[in-house]
Short mmCIF file of C-alpha atoms and ligand atoms in Angstrom, two decimals:
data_model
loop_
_atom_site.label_atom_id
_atom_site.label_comp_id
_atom_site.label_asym_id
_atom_site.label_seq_id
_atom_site.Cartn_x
_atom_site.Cartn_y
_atom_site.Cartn_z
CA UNK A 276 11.40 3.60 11.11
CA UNK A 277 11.87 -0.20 10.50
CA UNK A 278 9.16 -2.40 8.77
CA UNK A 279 8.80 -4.34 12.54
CA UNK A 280 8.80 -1.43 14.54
CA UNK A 281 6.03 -0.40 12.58
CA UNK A 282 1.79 -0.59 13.70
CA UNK A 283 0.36 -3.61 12.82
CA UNK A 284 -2.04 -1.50 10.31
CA UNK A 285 1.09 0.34 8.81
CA UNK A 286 2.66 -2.92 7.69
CA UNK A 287 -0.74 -4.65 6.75
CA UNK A 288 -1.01 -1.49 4.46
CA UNK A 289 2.51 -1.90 3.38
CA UNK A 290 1.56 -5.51 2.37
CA UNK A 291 -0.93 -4.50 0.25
CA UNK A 292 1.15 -1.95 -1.38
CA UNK A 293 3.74 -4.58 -2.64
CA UNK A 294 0.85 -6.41 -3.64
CA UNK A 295 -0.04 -3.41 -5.65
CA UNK A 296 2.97 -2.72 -7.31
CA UNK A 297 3.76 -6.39 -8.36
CA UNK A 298 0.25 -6.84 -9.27
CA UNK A 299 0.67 -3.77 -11.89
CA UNK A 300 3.64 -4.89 -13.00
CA UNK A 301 2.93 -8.46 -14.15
CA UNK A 302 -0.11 -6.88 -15.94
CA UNK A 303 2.51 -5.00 -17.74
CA UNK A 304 4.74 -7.75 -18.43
CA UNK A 305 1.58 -9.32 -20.20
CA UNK A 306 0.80 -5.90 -22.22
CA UNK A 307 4.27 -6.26 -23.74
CA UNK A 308 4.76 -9.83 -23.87
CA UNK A 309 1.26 -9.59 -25.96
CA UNK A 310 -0.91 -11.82 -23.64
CA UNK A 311 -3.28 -9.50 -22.51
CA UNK A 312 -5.89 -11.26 -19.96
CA UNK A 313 -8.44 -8.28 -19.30
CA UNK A 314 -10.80 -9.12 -21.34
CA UNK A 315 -11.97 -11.62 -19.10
CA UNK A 316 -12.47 -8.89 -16.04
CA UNK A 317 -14.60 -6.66 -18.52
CA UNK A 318 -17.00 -9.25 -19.34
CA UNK A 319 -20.35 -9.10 -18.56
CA UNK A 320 -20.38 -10.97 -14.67
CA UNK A 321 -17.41 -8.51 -13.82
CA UNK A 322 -19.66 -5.53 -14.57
CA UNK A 323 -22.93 -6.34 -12.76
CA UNK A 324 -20.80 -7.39 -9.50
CA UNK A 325 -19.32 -4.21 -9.52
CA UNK A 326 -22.28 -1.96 -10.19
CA UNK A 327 -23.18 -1.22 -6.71
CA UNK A 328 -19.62 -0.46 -5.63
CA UNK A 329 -15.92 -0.11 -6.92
CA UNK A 330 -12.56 -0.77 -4.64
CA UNK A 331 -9.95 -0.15 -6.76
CA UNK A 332 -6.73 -1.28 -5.45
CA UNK A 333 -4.61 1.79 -7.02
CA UNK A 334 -4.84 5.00 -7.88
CA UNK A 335 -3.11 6.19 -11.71
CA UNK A 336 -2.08 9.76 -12.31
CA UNK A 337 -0.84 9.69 -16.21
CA UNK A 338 -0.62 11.64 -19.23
CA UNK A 339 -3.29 12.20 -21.38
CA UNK A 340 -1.36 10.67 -24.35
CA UNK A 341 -3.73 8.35 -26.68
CA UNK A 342 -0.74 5.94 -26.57
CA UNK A 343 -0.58 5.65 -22.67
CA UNK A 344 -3.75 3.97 -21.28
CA UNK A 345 -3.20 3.08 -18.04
CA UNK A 346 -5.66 0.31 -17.89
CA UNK A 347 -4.50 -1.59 -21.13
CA UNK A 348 -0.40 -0.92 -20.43
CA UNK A 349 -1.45 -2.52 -16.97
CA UNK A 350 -3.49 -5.14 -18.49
CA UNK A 351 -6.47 -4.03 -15.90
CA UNK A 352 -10.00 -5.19 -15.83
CA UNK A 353 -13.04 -2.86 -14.78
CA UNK A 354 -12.61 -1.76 -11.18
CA UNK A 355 -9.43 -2.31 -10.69
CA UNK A 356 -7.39 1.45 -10.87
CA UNK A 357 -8.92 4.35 -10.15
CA UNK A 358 -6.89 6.55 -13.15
CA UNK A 359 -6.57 10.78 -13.22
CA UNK A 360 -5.08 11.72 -16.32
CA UNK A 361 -4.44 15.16 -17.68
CA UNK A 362 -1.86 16.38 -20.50
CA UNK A 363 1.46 16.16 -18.77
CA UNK A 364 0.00 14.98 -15.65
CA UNK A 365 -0.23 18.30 -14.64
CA UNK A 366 -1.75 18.81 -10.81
CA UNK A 367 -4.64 20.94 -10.79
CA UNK A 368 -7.47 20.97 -8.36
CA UNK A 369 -9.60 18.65 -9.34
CA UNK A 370 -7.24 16.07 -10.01
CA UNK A 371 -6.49 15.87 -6.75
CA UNK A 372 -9.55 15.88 -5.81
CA UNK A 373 -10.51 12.85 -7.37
CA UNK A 374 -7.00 11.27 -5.89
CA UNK A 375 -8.39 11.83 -2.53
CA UNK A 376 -11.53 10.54 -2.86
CA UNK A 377 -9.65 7.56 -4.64
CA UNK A 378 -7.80 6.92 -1.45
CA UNK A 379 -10.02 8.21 1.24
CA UNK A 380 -13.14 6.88 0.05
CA UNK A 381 -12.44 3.81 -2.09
CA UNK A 382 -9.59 2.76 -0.36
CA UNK A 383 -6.81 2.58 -3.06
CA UNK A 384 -3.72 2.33 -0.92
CA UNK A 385 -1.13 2.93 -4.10
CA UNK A 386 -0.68 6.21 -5.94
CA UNK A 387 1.57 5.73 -9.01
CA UNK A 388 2.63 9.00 -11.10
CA UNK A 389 3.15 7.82 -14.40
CA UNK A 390 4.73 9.79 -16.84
CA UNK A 391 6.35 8.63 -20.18
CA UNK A 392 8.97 8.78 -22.92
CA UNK A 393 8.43 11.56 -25.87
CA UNK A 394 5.99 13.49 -23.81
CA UNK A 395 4.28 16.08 -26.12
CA UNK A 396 2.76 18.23 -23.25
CA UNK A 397 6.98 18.28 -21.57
CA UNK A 398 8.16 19.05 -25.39
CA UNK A 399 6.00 22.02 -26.01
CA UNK A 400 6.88 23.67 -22.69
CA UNK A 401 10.86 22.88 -23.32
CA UNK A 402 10.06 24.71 -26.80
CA UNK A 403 7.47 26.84 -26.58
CA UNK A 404 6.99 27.87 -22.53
CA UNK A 405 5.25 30.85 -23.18
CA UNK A 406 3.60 31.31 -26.55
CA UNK A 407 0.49 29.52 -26.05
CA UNK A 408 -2.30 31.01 -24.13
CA UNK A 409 -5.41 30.48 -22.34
CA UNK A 410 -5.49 27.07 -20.82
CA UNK A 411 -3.16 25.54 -23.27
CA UNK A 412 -0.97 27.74 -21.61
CA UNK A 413 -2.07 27.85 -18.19
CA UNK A 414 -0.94 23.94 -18.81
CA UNK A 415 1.83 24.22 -19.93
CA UNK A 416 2.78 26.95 -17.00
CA UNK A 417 2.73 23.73 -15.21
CA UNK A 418 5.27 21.86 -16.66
CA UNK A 419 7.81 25.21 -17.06
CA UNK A 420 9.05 24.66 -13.81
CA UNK A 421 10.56 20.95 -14.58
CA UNK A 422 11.79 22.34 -17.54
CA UNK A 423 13.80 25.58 -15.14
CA UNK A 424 15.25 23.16 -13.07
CA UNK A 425 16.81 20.89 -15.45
CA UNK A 426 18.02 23.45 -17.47
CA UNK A 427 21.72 23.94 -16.82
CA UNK A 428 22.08 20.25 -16.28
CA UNK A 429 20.84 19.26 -20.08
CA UNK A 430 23.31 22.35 -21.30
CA UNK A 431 25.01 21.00 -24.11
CA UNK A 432 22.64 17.85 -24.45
CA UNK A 433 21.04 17.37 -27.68
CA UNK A 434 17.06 18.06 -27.62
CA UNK A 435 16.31 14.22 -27.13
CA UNK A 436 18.04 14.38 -24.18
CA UNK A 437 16.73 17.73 -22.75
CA UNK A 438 13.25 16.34 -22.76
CA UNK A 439 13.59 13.02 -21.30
CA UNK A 440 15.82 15.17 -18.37
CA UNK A 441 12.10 17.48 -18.41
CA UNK A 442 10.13 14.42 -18.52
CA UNK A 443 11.27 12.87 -15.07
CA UNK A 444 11.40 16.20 -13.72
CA UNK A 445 7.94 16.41 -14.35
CA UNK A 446 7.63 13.16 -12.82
CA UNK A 447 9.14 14.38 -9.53
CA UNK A 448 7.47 17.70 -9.71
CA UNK A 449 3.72 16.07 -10.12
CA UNK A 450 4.53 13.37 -7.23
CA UNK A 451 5.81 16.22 -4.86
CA UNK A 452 2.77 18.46 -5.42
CA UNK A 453 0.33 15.84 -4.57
CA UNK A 454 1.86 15.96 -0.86
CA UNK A 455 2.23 19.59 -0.91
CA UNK A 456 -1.11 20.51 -2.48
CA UNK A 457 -3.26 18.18 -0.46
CA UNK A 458 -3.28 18.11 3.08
CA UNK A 459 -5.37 14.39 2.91
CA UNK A 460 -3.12 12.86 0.49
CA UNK A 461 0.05 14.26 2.89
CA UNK A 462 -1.19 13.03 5.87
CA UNK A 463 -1.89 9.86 4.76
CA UNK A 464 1.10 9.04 3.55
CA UNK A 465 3.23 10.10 6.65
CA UNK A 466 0.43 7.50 8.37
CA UNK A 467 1.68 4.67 6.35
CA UNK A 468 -1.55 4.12 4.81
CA UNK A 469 -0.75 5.35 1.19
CA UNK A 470 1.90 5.23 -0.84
CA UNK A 471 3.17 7.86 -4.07
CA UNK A 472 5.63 6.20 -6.37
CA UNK A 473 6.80 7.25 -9.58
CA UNK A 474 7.31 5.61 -13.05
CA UNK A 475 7.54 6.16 -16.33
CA UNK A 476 6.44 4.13 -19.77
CA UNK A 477 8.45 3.50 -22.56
CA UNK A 478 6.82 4.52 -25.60
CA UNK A 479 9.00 1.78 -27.89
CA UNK A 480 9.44 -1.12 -25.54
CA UNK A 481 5.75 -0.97 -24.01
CA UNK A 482 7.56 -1.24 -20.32
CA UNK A 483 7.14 0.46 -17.44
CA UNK A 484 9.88 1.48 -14.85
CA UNK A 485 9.38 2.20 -11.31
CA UNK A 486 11.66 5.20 -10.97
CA UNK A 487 13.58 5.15 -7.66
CA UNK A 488 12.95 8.20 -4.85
CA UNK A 489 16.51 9.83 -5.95
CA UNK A 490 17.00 9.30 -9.75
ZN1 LIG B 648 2.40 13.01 -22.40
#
């Protein structure tokens, strides 16, 4: 379906996603180019309008990773994402959960699946898939199927290599399980009124990169 053959809602949602994504993605541009500005949407003004309600504008699924927060790499303010995080990015549960109540309840019209460069959480499942136990393991269990499906592709790739293929595996894997693991998030995104996009952050450079539906 065309953008004009589309319900007037559909498109005003769509509008808002672009909004979304460019409005992420200049906070990142100031995160690397060192010019930070969320400081001034933490202060104290910012707070007390928001403590009777929150409308975050999108939601962030993202690694764990001390390195990675979401709301500094975005240069965001307080109320502004809505961010899930678990090692890996791994979908359990109550992740979701949270990513539905995110969407259906706050009204975050952007889900972004960010993964990133140098993953530990991808590296110990290409390396050690099944000698941790317990939850450690039951995470990592997660990832191991990312890790299958790249395999005879990265044959012959050095290590590096292997784990960035694992990394935006994981990537699609975590963005395709929030449709097939939640009938809310599902519907709503065949309505138009969310969208799931993928990305991934550069560990050296600072940037993100929207990944595209078929890399
Ligand atoms: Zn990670």
């Amino acid at each position: 379906m065309d953008r004009e053959n589309k319900h007037p809602a559909a498109r005003t949602g769509e509008n808002n996603r672009d909004k979304a994504i460019a409005r992420l993605l200049a906070g990142n541009r100031r995160f690397v180019q060192g010019r930070m500005t969320n400081h001034k949407r933490c202060d104290a003004k910012t707070r007390e309008n928001l403590a009777n309600d929150q409308r975050p504008y999108a939601v962030i699924l993202s690694c764990s990773d001390s390195r990675v927060p979401p709301e500094m790499i975005f240069d965001q303010g307080l109320g502004e994402i809505f961010v899930v995080r678990s090692a890996g990015h791994v979908v359990e549960p109550a992740l979701l959960g949270s990513i539905e109540f995110a969407v259906a309840v706050l009204g975050a019209s952007l889900v972004m699946v960010l993964g990133h460069s140098k993953c530990g959480a991808v590296a110990s499942a290409c390396d050690h898939p099944g000698e941790f136990h317990g939850n450690l393991g039951a995470l990592l269990q997660v990832i191991v199927p990312a890790v299958a499906k790249i395999k005879d592709k990265a044959a012959g790739k050095s290590w590096e290599e292997k784990v960035a293929m694992a990394i935006d595996e994981n990537i699609k894997l975590a963005a395709s399980s929030l449709t097939e693991r939640s009938n809310i998030l599902k519907r709503m995104a065949e309505e138009g009124r969310i969208q799931i996009i993928k990305a991934r952050y550069d560990l050296d450079t600072g940037v993100v990169k929207v990944l595209k539906d078929d890399f």
